[in-house]
Short mmCIF file of C-alpha atoms in Angstrom, two decimals:
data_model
loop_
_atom_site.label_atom_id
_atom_site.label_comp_id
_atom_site.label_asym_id
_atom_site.label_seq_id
_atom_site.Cartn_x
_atom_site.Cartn_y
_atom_site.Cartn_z
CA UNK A 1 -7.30 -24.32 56.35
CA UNK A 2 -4.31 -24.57 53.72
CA UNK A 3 -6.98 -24.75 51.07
CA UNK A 4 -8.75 -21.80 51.98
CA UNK A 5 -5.61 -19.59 52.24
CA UNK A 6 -4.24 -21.13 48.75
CA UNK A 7 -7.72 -19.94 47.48
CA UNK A 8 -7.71 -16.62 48.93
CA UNK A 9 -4.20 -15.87 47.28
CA UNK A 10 -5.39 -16.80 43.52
CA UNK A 11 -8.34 -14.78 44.24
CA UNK A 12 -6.21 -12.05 44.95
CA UNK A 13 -3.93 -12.71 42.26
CA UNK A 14 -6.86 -12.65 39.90
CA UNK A 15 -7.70 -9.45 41.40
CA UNK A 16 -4.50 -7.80 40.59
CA UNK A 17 -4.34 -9.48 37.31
CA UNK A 18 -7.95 -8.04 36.39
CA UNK A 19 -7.20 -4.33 38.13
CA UNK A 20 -4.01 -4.23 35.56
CA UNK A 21 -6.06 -5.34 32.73
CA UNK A 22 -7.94 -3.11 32.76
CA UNK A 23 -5.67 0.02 33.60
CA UNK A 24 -3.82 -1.40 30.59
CA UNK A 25 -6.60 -0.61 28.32
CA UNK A 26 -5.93 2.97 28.87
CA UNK A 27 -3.11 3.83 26.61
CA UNK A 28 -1.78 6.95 28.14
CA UNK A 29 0.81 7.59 30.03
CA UNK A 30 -0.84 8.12 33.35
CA UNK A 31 -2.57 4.41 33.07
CA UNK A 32 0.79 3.10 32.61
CA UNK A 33 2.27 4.12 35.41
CA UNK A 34 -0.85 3.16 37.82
CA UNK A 35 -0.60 -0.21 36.44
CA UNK A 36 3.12 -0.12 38.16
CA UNK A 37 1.31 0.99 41.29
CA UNK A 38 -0.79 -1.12 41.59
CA UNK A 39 1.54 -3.81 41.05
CA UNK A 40 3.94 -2.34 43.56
CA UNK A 41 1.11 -2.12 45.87
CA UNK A 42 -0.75 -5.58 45.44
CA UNK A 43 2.53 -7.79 44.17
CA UNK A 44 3.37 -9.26 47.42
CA UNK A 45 0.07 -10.67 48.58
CA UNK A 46 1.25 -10.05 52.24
CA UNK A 47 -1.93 -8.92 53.33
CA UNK A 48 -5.19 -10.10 52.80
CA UNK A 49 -8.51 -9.58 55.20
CA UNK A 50 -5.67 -8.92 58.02
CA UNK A 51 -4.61 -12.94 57.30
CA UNK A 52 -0.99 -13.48 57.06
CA UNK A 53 -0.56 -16.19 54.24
CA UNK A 54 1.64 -19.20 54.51
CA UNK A 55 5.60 -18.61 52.99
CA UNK A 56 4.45 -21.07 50.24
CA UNK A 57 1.57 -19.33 49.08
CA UNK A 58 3.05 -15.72 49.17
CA UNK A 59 6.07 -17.41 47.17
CA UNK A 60 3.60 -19.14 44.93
CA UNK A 61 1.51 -15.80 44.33
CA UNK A 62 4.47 -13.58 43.70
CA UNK A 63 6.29 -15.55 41.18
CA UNK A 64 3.38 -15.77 39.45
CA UNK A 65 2.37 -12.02 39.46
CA UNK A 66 5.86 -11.05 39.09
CA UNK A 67 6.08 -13.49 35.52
CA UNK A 68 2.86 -11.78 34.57
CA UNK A 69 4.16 -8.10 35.63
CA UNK A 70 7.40 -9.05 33.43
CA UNK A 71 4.98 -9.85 30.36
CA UNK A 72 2.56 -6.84 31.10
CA UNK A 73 6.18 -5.05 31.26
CA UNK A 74 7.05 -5.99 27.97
CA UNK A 75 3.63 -5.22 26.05
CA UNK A 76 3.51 -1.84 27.62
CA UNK A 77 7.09 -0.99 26.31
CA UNK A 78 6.20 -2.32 22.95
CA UNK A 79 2.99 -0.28 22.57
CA UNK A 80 5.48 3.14 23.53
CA UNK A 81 8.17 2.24 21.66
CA UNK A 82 5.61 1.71 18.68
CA UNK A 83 3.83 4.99 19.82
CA UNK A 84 7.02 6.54 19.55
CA UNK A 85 8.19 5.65 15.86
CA UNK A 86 4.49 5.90 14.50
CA UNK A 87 4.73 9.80 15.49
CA UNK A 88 8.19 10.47 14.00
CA UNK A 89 7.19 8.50 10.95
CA UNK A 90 4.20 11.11 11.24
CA UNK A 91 6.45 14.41 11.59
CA UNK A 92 9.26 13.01 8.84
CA UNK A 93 6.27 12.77 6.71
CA UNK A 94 4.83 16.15 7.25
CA UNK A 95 8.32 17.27 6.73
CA UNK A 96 8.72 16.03 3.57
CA UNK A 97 5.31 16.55 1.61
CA UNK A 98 5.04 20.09 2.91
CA UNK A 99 7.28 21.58 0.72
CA UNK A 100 9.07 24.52 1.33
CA UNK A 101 7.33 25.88 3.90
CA UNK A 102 7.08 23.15 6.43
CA UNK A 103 7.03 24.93 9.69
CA UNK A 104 3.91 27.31 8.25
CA UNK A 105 0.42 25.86 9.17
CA UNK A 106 -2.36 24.02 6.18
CA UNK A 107 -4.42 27.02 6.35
CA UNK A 108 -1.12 28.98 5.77
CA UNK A 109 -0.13 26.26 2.66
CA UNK A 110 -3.87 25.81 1.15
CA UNK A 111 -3.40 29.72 0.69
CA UNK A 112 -0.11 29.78 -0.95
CA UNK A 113 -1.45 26.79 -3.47
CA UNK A 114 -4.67 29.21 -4.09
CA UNK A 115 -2.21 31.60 -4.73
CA UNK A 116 0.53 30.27 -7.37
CA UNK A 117 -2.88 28.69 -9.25
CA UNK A 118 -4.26 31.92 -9.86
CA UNK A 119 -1.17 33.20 -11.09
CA UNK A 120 -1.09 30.83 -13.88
CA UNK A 121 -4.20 31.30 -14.45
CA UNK A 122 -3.27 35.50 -15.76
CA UNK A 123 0.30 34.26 -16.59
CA UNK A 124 1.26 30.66 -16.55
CA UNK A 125 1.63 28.18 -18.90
CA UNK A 126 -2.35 26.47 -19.87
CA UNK A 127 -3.27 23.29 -20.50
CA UNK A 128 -6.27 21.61 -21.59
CA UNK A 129 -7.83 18.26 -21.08
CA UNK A 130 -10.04 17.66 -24.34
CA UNK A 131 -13.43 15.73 -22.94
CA UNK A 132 -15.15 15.75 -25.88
CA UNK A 133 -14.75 12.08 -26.84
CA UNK A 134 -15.91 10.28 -23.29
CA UNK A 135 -19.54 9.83 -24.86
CA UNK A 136 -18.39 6.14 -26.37
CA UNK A 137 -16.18 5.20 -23.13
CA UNK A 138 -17.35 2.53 -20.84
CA UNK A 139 -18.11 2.96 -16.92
CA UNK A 140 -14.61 1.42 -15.90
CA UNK A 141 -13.08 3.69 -18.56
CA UNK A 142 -14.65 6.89 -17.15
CA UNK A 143 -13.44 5.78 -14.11
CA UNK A 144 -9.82 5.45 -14.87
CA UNK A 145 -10.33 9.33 -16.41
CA UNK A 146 -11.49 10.19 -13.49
CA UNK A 147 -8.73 9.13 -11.28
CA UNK A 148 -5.92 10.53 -13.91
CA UNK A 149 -7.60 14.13 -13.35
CA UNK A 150 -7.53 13.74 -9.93
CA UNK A 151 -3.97 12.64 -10.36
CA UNK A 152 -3.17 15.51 -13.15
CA UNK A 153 -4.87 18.15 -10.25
CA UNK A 154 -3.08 16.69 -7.39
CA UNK A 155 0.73 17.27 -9.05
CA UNK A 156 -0.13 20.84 -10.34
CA UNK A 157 -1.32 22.09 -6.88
CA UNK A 158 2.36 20.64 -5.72
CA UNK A 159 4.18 22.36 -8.75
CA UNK A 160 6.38 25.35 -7.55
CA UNK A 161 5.32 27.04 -11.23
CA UNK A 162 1.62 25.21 -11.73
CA UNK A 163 -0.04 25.32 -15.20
CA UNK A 164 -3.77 26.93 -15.50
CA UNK A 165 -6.06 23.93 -16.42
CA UNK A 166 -9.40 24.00 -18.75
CA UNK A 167 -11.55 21.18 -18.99
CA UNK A 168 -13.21 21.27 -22.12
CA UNK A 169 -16.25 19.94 -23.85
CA UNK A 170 -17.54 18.79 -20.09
CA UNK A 171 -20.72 19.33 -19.34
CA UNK A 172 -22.42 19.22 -15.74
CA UNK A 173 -25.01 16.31 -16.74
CA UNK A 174 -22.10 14.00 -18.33
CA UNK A 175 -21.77 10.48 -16.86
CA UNK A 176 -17.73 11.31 -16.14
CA UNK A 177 -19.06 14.80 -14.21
CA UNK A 178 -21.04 12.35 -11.91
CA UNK A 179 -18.07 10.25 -12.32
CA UNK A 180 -15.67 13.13 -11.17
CA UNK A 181 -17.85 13.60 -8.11
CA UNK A 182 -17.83 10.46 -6.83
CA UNK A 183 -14.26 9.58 -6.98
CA UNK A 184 -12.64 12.79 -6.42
CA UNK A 185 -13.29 14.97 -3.02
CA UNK A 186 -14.20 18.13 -3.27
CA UNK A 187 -13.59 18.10 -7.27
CA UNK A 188 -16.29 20.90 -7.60
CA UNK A 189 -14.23 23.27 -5.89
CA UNK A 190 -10.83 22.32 -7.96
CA UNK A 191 -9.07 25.71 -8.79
CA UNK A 192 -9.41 25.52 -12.78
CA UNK A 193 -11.63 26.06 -15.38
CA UNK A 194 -14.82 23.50 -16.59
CA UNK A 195 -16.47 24.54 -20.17
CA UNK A 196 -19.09 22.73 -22.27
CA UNK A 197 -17.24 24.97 -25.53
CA UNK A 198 -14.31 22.71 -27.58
CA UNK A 199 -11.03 23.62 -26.87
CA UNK A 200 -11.17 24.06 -30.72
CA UNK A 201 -13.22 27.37 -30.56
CA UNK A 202 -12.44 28.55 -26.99
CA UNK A 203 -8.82 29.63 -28.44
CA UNK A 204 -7.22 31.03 -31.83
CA UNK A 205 -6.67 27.96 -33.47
CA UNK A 206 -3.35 29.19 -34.26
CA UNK A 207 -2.06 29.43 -30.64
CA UNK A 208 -3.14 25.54 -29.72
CA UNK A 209 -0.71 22.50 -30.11
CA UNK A 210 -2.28 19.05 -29.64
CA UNK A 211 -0.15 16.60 -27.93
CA UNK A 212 -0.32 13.08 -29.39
CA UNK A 213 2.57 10.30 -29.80
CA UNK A 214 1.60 9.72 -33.33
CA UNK A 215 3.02 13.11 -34.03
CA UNK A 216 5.92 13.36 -36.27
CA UNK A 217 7.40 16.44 -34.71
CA UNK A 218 9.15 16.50 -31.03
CA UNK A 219 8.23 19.04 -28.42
CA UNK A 220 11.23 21.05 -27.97
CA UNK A 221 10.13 23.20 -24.98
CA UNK A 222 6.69 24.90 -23.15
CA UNK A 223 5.70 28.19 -24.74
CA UNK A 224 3.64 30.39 -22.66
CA UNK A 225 2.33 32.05 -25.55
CA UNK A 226 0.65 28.47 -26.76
CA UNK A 227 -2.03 26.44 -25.50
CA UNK A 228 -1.40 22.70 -25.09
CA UNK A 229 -4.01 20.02 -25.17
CA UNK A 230 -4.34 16.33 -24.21
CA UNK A 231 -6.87 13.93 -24.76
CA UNK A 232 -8.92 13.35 -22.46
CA UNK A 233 -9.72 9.59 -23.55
CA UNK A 234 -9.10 6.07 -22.01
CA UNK A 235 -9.35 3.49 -24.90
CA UNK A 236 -8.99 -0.34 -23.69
CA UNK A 237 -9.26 -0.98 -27.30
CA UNK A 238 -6.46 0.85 -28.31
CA UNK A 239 -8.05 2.44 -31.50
CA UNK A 240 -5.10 4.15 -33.10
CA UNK A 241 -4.44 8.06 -33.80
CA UNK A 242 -7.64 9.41 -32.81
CA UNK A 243 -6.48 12.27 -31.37
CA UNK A 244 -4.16 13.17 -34.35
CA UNK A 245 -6.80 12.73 -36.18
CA UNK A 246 -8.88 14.95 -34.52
CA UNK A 247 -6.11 17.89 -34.40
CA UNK A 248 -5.79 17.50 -38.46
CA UNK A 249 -9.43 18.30 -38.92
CA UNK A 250 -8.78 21.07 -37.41
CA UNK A 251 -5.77 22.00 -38.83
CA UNK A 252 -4.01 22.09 -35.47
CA UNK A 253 -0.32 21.78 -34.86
CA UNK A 254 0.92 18.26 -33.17
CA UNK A 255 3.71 17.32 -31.29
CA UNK A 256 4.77 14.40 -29.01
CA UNK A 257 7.07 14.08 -26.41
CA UNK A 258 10.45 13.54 -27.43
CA UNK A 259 10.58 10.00 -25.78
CA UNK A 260 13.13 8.30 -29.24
CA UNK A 261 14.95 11.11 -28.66
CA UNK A 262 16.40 10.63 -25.39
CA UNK A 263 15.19 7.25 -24.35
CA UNK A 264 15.80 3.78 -25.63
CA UNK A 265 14.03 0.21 -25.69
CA UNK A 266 14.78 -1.63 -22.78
CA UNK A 267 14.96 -5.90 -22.83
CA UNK A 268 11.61 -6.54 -20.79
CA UNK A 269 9.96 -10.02 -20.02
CA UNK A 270 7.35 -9.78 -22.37
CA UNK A 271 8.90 -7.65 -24.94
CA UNK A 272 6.62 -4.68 -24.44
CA UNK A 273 7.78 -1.04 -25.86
CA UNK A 274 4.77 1.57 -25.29
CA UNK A 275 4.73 5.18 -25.81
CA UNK A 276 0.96 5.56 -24.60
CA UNK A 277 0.91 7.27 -21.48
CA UNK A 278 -2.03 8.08 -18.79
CA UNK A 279 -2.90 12.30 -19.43
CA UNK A 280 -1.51 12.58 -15.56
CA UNK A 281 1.87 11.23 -16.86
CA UNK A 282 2.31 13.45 -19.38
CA UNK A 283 1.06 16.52 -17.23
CA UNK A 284 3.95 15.72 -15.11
CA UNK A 285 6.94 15.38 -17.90
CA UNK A 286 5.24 18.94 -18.77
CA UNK A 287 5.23 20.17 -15.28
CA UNK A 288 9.16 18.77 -14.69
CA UNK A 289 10.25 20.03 -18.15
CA UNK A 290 8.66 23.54 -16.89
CA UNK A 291 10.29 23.74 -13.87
CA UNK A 292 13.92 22.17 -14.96
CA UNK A 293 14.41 23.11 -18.53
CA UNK A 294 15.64 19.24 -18.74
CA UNK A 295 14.15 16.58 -21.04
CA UNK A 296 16.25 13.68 -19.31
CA UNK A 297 15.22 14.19 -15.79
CA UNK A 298 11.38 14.92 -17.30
CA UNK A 299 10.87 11.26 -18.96
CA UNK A 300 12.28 9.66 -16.26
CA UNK A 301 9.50 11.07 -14.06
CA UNK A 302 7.27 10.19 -16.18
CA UNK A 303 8.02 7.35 -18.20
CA UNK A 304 8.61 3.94 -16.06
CA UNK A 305 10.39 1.15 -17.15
CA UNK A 306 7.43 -0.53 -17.16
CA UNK A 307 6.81 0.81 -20.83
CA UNK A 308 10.10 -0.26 -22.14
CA UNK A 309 11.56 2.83 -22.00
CA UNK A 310 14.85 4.19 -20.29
CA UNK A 311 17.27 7.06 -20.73
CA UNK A 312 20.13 6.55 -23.04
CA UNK A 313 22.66 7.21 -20.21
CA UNK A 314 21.52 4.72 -18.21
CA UNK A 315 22.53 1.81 -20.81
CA UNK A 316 25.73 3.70 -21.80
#
């Protein structure tokens, strides 16, 4: 008879134990606080087919439910507590990235971004991103000029004063258009301008200024009244002042940022210096510069110390 009454209390053990498993899988607050009930209700093992167990066995089942209501316990106050810091992490981030307006809704934030881009686009400062020499880059090179105009995009929609952006010399049946789609979402509805024309004929030649670090002469600030270009190339063989070549056919002013003048090598690992920067890191020493009127705090967003760079006041 023992046997039989030891047997019927794992089974009902194992019942309780299978009833909370599978409330547990619910992960709202109402399943949690069944799985107490049940456990209140079932825990003592008092009752079973109107049997009264033996004192052993009703010890033996309860210490063993109550050890594996103690663990159940636990994982349950884990999941909330993680629950709980995944949705302020959530809110502090929404906070943050939404600017100045983060109580207002997306639809309410899309439209203000619509907005301040259309303004620069009768009034702001304009940029353009010279495509015209993509037709000798490779696939993984497209690819990385792809992602830098996402990049480039993504920090003027975030600029309080944006810049009006032309993308030149790009035509619709170009491998880095097809490139463009497939990397960037919803790139075909990007508030800017696309134009098979050269930048070199779509302005007055004596309104553009090509930017290029083998320049000899340092930006000194961002005229409205001029057009600045960058090139829109990504050269793993580092082939050396095309671009300022380019602009001197044309008889276009250059100018380069004025990195020497307020930065200074840095001791790196392997001795690297580099002045070459991605057209999205530029963009955004242009964008800072616009918005500050300060050089220093500019480079710094833009320039890591990855390119053996820093500000002079940080060594002084």
């Amino acid at each position: 008879m023992d046997w039989k009454l030891e047997g019927s209390a794992q089974k009902t053990e194992s019942r309780v134990l299978q009833e909370l498993e599978i409330t547990l899988d619910d992960p709202g607050e109402d399943g949690v606080s069944e799985s107490f009930q049940l456990l209140q209700i079932d825990v003592g093992c008092e009752h079973w087919g109107q049997e009264t167990l033996p004192t052993g066995s009703v010890a033996w089942c309860s210490k063993n439910v109550q050890r594996k209501q103690r663990h159940w316990e636990k994982i349950v106050a884990a999941k909330k507590s993680k629950r709980k810091q995944e949705k302020e992490r959530r809110k502090a981030n929404r906070v943050e990235n939404s600017g100045i307006y983060p109580q207002h809704s997306k639809r309410f934030l899309r439209s203000l971004i619509k907005e301040r881009l259309l303004e620069a686009k009768h009034s702001g400062p304009r940029l353009c991103i010279d495509l015209s020499m993509t037709n000798h880059m490779s696939k993984k090179e497209l690819s990385r000029l792809a992602g830098q105009i996402r990049r480039l995009y993504g920090s003027n929609k975030k600029a309080d004063r944006p810049f009006w952006i032309y993308l030149t010399g790009f035509t619709t049946d170009s491998p880095l258009y097809e490139e463009c789609l497939r990397m960037n979402d919803g790139f075909s509805s990007y508030l800017l301008d696309r134009t098979e024309e050269d930048c070199f004929s779509l302005f007055p030649l004596e309104t553009l200024v090509y930017l290029t670090p083998d320049s000899e002469h340092a930006l000194e600030n961002v005229d409205l009244n001029k057009v600045y270009i960058l090139g829109g190339l990504v050269d793993e063989s580092i082939q050396k002042k095309v671009t300022f070549q380019k602009a001197q056919e044309h008889s276009v002013k250059t100018a380069r940022l004025p990195i020497q003048e307020y930065m200074v090598k840095c001791q790196n690992g392997k001795n690297y210096h580099s002045k070459i920067l991605t057209i999205n890191q530029v963009f955004d020493i242009l964008s800072t510069y616009f918005e500050t009127q300060n050089w220093p705090e500019a480079l710094k967003k833009g320039v890591s110390s990855r390119k053996g760079y820093v500000l002079q006041n940080s060594v002084e």
